[in-house]
Short mmCIF file of C-alpha atoms in Angstrom, two decimals:
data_model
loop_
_atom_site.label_atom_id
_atom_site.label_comp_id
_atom_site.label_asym_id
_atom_site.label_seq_id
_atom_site.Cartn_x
_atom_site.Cartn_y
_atom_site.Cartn_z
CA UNK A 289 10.71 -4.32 21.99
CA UNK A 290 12.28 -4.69 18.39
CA UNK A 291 10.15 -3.22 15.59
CA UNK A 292 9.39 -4.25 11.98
CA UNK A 293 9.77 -1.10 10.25
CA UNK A 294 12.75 1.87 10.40
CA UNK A 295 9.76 4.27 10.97
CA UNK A 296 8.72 2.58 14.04
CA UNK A 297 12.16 2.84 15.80
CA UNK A 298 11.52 6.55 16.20
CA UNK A 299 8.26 6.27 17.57
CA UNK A 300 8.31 10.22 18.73
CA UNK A 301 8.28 11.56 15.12
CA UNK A 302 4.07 10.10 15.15
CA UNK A 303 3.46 12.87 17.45
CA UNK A 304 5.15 15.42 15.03
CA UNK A 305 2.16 14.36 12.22
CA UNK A 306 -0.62 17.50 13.00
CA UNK A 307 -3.91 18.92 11.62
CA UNK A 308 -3.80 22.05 9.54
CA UNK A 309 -6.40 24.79 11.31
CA UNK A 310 -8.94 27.30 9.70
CA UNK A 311 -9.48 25.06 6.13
CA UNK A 312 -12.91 25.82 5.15
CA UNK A 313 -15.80 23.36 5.70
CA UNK A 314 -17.91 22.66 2.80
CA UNK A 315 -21.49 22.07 2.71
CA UNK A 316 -22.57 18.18 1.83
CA UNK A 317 -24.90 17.36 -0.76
CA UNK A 318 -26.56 13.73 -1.96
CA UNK A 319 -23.47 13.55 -4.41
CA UNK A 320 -20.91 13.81 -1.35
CA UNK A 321 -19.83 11.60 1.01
CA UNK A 322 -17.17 12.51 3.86
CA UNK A 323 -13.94 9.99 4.54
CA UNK A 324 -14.83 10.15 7.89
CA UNK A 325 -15.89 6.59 8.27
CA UNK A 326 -13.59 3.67 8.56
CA UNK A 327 -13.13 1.03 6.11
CA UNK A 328 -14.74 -1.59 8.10
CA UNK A 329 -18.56 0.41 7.91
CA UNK A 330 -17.70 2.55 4.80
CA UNK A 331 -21.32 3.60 2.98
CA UNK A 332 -21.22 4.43 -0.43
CA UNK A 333 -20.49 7.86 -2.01
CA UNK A 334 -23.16 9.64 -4.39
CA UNK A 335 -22.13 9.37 -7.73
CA UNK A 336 -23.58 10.96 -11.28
CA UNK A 337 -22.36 9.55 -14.55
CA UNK A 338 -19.30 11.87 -16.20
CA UNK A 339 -21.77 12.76 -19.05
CA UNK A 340 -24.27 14.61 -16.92
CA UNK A 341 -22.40 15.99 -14.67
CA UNK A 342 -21.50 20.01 -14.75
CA UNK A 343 -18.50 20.74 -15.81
CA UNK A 344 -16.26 22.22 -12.58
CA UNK A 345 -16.03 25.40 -11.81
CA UNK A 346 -12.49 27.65 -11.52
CA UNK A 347 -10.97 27.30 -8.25
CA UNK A 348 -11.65 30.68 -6.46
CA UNK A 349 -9.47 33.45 -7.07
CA UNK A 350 -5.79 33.33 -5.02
CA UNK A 351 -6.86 29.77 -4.84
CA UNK A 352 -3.70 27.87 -2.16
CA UNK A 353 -1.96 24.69 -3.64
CA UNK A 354 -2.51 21.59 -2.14
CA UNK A 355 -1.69 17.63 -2.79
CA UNK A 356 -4.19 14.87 -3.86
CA UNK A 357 -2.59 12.37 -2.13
CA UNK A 358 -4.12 8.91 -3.94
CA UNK A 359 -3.46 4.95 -2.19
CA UNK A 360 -3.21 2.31 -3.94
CA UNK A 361 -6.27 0.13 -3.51
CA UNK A 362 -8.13 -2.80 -4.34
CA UNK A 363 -11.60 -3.57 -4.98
CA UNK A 364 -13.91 -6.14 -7.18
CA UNK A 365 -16.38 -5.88 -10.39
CA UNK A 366 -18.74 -4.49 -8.34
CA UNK A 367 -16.96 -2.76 -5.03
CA UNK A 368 -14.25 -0.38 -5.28
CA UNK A 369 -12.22 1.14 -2.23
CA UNK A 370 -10.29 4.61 -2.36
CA UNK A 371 -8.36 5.75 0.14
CA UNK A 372 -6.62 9.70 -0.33
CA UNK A 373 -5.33 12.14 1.71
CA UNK A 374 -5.68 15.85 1.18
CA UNK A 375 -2.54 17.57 2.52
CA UNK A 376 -0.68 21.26 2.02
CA UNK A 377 1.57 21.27 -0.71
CA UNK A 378 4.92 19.05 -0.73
CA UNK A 379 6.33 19.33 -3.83
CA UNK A 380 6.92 16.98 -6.46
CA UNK A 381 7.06 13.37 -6.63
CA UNK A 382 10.72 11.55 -6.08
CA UNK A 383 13.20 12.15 -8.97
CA UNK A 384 15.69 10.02 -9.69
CA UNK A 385 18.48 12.60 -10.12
CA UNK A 386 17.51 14.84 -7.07
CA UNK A 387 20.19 16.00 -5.21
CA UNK A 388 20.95 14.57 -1.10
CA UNK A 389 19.52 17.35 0.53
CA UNK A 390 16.06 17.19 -1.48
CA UNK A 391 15.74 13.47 -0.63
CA UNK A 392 16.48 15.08 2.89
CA UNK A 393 13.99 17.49 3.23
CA UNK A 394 11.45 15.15 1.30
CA UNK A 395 11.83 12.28 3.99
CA UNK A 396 11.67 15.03 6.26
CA UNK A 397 8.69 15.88 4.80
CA UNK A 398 7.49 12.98 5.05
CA UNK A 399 7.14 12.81 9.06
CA UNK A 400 5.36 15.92 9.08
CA UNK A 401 2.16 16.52 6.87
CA UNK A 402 -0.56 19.54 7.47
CA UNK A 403 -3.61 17.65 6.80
CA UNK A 404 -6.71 19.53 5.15
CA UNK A 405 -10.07 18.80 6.14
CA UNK A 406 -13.60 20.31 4.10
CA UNK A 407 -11.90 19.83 0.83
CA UNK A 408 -14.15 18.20 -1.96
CA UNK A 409 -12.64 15.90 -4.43
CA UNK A 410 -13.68 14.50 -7.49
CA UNK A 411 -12.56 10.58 -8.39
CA UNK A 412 -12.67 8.99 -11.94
CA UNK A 413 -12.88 5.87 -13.79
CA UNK A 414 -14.58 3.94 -16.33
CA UNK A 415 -16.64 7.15 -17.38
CA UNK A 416 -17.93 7.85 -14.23
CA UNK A 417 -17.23 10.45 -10.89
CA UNK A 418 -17.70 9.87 -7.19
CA UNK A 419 -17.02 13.04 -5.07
CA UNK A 420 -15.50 12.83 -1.68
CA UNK A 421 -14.77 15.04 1.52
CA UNK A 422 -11.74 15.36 3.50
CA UNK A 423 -12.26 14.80 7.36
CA UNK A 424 -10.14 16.46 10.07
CA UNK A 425 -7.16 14.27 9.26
CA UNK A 426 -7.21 14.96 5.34
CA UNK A 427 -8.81 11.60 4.99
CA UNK A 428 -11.12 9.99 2.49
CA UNK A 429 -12.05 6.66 2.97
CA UNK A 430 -15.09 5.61 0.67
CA UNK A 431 -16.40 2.33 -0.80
CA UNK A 432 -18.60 2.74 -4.02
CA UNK A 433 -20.31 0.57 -6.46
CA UNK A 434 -20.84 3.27 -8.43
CA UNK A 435 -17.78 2.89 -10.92
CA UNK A 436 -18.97 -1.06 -11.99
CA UNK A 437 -19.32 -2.86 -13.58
CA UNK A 438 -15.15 -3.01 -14.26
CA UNK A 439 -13.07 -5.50 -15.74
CA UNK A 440 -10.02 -7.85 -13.67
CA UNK A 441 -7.03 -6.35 -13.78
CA UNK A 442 -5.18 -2.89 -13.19
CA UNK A 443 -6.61 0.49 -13.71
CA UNK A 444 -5.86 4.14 -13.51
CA UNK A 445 -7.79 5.47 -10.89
CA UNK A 446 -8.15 9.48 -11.15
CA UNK A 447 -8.37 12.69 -8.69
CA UNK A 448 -9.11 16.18 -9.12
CA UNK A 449 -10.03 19.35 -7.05
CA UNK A 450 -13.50 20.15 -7.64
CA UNK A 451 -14.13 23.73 -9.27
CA UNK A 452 -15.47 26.56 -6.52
CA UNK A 453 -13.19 26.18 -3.70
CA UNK A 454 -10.44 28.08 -2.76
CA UNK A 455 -7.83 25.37 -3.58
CA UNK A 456 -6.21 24.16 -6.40
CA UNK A 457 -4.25 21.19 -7.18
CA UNK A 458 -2.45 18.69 -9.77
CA UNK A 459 -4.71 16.04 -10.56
CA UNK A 460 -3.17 12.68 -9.40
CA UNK A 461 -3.53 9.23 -10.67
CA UNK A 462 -2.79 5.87 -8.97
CA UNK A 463 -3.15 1.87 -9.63
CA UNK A 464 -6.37 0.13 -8.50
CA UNK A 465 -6.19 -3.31 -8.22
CA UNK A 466 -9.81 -4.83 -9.71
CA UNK A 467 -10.46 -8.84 -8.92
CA UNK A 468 -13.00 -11.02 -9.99
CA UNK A 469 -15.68 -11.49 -7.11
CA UNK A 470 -15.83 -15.50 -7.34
CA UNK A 471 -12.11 -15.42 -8.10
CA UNK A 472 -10.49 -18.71 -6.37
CA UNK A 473 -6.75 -17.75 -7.90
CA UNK A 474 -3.69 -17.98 -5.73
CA UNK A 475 -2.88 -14.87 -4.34
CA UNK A 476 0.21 -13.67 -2.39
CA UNK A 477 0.51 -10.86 0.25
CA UNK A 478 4.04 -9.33 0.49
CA UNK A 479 5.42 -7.76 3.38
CA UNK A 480 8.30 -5.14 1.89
CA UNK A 481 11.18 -4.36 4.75
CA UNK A 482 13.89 -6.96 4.25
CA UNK A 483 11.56 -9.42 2.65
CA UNK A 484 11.81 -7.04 -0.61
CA UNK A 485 13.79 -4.55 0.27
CA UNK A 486 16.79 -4.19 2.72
CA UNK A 487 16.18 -2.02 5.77
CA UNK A 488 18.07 -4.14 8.02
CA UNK A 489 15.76 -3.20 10.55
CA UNK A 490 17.48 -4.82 13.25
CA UNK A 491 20.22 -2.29 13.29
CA UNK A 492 18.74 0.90 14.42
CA UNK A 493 21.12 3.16 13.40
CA UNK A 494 21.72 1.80 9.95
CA UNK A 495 17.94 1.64 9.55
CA UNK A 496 17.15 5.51 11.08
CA UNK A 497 19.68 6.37 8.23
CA UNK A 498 17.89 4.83 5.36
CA UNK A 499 15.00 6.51 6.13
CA UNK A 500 16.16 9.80 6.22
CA UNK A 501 18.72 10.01 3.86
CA UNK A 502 18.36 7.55 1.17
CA UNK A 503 16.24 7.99 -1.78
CA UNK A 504 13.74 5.21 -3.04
CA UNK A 505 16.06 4.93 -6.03
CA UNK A 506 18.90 4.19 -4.17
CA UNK A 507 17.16 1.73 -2.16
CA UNK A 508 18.49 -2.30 -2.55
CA UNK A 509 15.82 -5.02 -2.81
CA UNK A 510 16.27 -7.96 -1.50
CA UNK A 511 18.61 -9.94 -4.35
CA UNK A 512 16.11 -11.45 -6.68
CA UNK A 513 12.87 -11.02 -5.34
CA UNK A 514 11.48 -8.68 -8.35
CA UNK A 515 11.90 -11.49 -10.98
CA UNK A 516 10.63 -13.83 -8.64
CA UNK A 517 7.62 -12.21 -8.01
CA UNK A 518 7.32 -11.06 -11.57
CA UNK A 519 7.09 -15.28 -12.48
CA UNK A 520 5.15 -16.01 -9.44
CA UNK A 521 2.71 -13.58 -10.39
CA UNK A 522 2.54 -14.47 -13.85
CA UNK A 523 1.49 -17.83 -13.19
CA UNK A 524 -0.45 -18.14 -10.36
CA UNK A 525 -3.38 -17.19 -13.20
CA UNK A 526 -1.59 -17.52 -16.28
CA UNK A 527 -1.51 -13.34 -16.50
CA UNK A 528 1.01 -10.69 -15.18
CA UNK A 529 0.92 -7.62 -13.57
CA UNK A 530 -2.80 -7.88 -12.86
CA UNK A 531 -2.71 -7.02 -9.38
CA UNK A 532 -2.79 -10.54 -7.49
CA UNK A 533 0.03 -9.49 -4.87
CA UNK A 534 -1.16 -7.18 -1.90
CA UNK A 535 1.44 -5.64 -0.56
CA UNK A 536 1.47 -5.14 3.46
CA UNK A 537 4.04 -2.65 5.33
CA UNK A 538 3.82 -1.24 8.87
CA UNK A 539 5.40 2.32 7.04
CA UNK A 540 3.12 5.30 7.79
CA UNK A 541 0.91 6.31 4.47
CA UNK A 542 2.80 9.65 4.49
CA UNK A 543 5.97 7.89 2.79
CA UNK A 544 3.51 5.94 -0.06
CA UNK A 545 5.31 7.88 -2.71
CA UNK A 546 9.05 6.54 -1.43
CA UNK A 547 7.28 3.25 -1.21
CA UNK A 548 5.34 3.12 -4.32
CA UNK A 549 8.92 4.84 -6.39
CA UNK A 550 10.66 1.80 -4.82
CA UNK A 551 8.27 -0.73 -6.13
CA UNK A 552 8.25 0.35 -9.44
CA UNK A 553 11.27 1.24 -9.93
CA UNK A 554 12.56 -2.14 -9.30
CA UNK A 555 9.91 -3.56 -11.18
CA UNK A 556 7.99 -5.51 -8.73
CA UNK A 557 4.33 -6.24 -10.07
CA UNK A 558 1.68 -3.47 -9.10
CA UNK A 559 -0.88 -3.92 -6.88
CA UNK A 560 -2.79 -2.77 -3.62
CA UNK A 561 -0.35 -1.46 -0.64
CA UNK A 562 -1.62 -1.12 2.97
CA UNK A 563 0.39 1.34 4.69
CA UNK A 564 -0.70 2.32 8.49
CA UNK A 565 -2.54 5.66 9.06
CA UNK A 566 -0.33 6.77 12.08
CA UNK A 567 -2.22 8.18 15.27
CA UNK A 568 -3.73 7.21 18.60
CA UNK A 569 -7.31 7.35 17.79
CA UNK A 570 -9.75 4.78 17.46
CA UNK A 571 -9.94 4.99 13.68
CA UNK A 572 -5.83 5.27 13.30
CA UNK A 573 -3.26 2.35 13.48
CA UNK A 574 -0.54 2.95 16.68
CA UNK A 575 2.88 3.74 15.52
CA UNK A 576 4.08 1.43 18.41
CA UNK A 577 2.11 -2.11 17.91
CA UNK A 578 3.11 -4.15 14.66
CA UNK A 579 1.15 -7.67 15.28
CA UNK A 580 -2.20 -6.25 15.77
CA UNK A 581 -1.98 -4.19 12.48
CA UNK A 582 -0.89 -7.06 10.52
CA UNK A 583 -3.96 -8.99 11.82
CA UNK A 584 -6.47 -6.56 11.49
CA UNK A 585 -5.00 -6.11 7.53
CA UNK A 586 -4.97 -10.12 6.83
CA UNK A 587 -8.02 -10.87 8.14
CA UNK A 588 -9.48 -7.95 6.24
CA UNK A 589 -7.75 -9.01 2.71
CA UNK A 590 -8.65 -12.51 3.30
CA UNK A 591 -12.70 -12.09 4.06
CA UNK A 592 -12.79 -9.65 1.58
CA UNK A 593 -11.71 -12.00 -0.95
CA UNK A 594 -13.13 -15.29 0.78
CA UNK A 595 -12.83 -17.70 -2.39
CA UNK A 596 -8.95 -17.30 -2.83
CA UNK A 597 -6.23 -19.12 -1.46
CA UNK A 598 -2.76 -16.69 -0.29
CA UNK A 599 1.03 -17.13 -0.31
CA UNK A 600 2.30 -15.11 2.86
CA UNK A 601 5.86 -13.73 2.46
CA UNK A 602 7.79 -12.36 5.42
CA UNK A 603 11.11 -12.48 7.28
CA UNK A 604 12.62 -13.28 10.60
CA UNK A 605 13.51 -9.84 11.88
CA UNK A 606 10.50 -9.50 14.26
CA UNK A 607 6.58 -11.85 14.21
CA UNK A 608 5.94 -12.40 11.09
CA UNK A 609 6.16 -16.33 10.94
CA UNK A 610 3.83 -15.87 14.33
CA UNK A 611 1.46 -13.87 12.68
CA UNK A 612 0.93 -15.60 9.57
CA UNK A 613 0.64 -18.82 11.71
CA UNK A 614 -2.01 -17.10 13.53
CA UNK A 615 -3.87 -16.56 9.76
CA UNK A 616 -3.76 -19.83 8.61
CA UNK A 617 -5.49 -21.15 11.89
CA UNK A 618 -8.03 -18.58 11.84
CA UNK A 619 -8.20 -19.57 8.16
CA UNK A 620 -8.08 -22.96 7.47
CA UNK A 621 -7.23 -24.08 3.76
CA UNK A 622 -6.72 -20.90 2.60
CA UNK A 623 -2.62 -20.54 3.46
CA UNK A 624 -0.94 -22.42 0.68
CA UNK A 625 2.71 -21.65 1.88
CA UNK A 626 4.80 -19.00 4.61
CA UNK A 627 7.65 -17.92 3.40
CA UNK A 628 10.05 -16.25 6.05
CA UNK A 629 13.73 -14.41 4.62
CA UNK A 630 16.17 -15.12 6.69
CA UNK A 631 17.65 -12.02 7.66
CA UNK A 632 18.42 -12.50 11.35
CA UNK A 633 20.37 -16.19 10.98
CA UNK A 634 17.58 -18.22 12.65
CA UNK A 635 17.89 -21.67 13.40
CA UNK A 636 15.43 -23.72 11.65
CA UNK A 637 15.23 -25.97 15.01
CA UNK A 638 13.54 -22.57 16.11
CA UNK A 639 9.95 -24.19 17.29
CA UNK A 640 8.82 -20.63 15.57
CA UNK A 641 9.31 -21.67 12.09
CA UNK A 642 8.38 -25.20 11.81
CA UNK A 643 5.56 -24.95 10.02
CA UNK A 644 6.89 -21.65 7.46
CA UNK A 645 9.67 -22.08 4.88
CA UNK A 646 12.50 -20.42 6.27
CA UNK A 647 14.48 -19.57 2.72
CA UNK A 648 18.03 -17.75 2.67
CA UNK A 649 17.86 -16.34 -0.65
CA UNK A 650 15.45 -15.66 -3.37
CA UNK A 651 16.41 -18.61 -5.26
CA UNK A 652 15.66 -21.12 -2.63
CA UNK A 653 12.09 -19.62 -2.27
CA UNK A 654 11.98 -20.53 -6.02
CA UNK A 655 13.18 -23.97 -5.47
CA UNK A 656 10.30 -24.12 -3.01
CA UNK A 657 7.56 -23.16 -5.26
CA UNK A 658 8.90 -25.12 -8.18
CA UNK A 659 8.48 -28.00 -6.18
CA UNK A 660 5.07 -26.86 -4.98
CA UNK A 661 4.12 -26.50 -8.84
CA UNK A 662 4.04 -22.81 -8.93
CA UNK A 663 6.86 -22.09 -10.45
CA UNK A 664 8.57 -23.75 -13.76
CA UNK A 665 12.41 -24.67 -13.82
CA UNK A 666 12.73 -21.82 -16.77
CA UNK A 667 11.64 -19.73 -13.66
CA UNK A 668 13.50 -20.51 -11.21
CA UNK A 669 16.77 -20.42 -13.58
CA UNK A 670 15.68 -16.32 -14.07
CA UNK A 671 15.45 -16.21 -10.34
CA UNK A 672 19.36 -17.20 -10.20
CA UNK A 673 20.35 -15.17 -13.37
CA UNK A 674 18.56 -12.47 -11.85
CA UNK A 675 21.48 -12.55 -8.72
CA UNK A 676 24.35 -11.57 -11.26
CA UNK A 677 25.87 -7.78 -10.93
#
């Protein structure tokens, strides 16, 4: 069965992803809330506004290192999602001048985390704190109104060890994506292997090799794509880089740092990534099954922001023109456009794309959405500049 991502084609290395034993459990209190609830039945964490609260206390003494692991997220004026993972230390984020082996051992890394569970952590923004508490997988999953009322728009969302445990870490800081609750904007969702960047999944060796030996830096995107989604995004709203593309991968959240390096790095506008949560349980997304992931995470964007109308981008190298079909039935009027990459040479007789826009390039995409009114000619002549070496 072909997969969409390079990390599902070794479908073994989910098992090698295990807890980390004998972390200390700390008491709750009204100002905590544990991650241990899913995102579909979240409850709100206690919260105290950053001017009364105490300050933190030292970490305890011979205090072990760990990683604040922060997602990027979304959430609106009122409603804010974090996601984070609490995990042993890993060593620094992805440097652009690192040598092979370090991108080596990083991916390697990567596969294998030792999650921490018990460990409180305290999230900040807009002058006030929400505590959390890592569950047996190192998770926390919370949704608060406690940070509102917050503008549209991109912010800095912060994370810190809190004082009297005996952990330490770096505090950590990651885009939140903040929309407008009656917002009725276009809005795209992005899948990222070989629709922005090439993974050629389809060749398993080629792709097993990216993964594990090539740094985010080194990483092509698809030719184009950044500057058109940099004009796409810019005037779907008239405003850019304000976190109207949601980006969608079936990569485990353990490589979000590769991913989110990559993204930036090549400039793509910022905004919310869903990555899967790798595991068997009930609360954890299978390694092994793609279209039911990508469901569960459309349908979820979509009635979360049920006033907004989407672009869906994807390409032909697995179900991606099936699933999005699938969307725009369940969601009638609120798929503007499909937009499958041609990576695999399909035929566009193929009865599977004759209701998507199966594009060969970046530049007829923009061609596509020019005519559509969605793009300018100015636009779609930086799209083709954009190609030159």
């Amino acid at each position: 069965m072909p997969l969409k991502s390079a990390f599902n084609l070794i479908p073994a290395l989910a098992l090698l992803t295990v807890s980390a034993c004998g972390a200390q459990q700390l008491p709750l209190n009204p100002a905590i809330v544990s991650g241990q609830q899913g995102l579909n039945g979240l409850r709100a964490s206690g919260q105290l506004p950053a001017s009364t609260l105490p300050p933190e206390a030292p970490p305890l003494p011979n205090a072990k290192r760990l990683d604040i692991r922060l997602f990027r997220s979304s959430g609106t004026a009122e409603n804010v999602v974090i996601q984070a993972r609490v995990i042993e230390y890993q060593g620094e984020a992805p440097q652009p001048d690192e040598s092979r082996w370090r991108t080596i051992l990083r991916n390697l890394n990567g596969i294998t985390v030792y999650e921490v569970p018990g460990v409180k952590v305290r999230f900040n923004l807009n002058g006030q704190a929400v505590y959390g508490v890592s569950d047996k997988e190192g998770m926390i999953r919370l949704s608060t109104p406690n940070f509102g009322p917050l503008t549209p728009g991109l912010h800095r969302l912060n994370a810190e060890m809190a004082g009297g445990q005996p952990y330490t870490a770096t505090p950590s800081s990651e885009v939140l994506s903040i929309h407008a609750s009656q917002d009725q904007s276009l809005a795209v969702i992005s899948d990222i292997d070989d629709t922005l960047k090439f993974s050629n999944v389809s060749n398993k060796l080629d792709a097993a090799r990216k993964l594990f030996f090539q740094s985010p830096f080194e990483a092509r995107p698809i030719a184009g794509m950044p500057v058109l989604y940099q004009r796409l995004e810019a005037r779907i709203d008239g405003q850019s880089n304000d976190g109207d593309i949601f980006y969608l991968s079936g990569s485990p959240l353990n490589f979000s740092r590769q991913i989110y390096t990559f993204l930036d790095h090549q400039r793509f506008p910022q905004g919310a990534v869903t990555l899967k949560k790798w595991g068997f349980g009930a609360d954890s997304d299978n390694p092994l099954i793609q279209t039911e992931y990508k469901l569960r995470s459309l349908r979820d964007t979509l009635t979360r922001h049920p006033g907004r109308p989407f672009l869906l981008f994807g390409d032909s190298s697995e179900a991606d023109a099936e699933i999005y079909q699938q969307i725009a039935a369940e969601f009638p009027g609120r798929v503007r456009g499909i937009f499958i990459n041609n990576v695999t040479q399909a035929s566009a007789q193929d009865p599977r794309y004759q209701n998507v826009h199966l594009t060969r390039s970046s530049v007829e995409a923009a061609v596509i959405l020019q005519q559509m009114g969605l793009l300018t000619p100015e636009d779609v002549v930086a799209v083709q500049q954009s190609l030159a070496p």
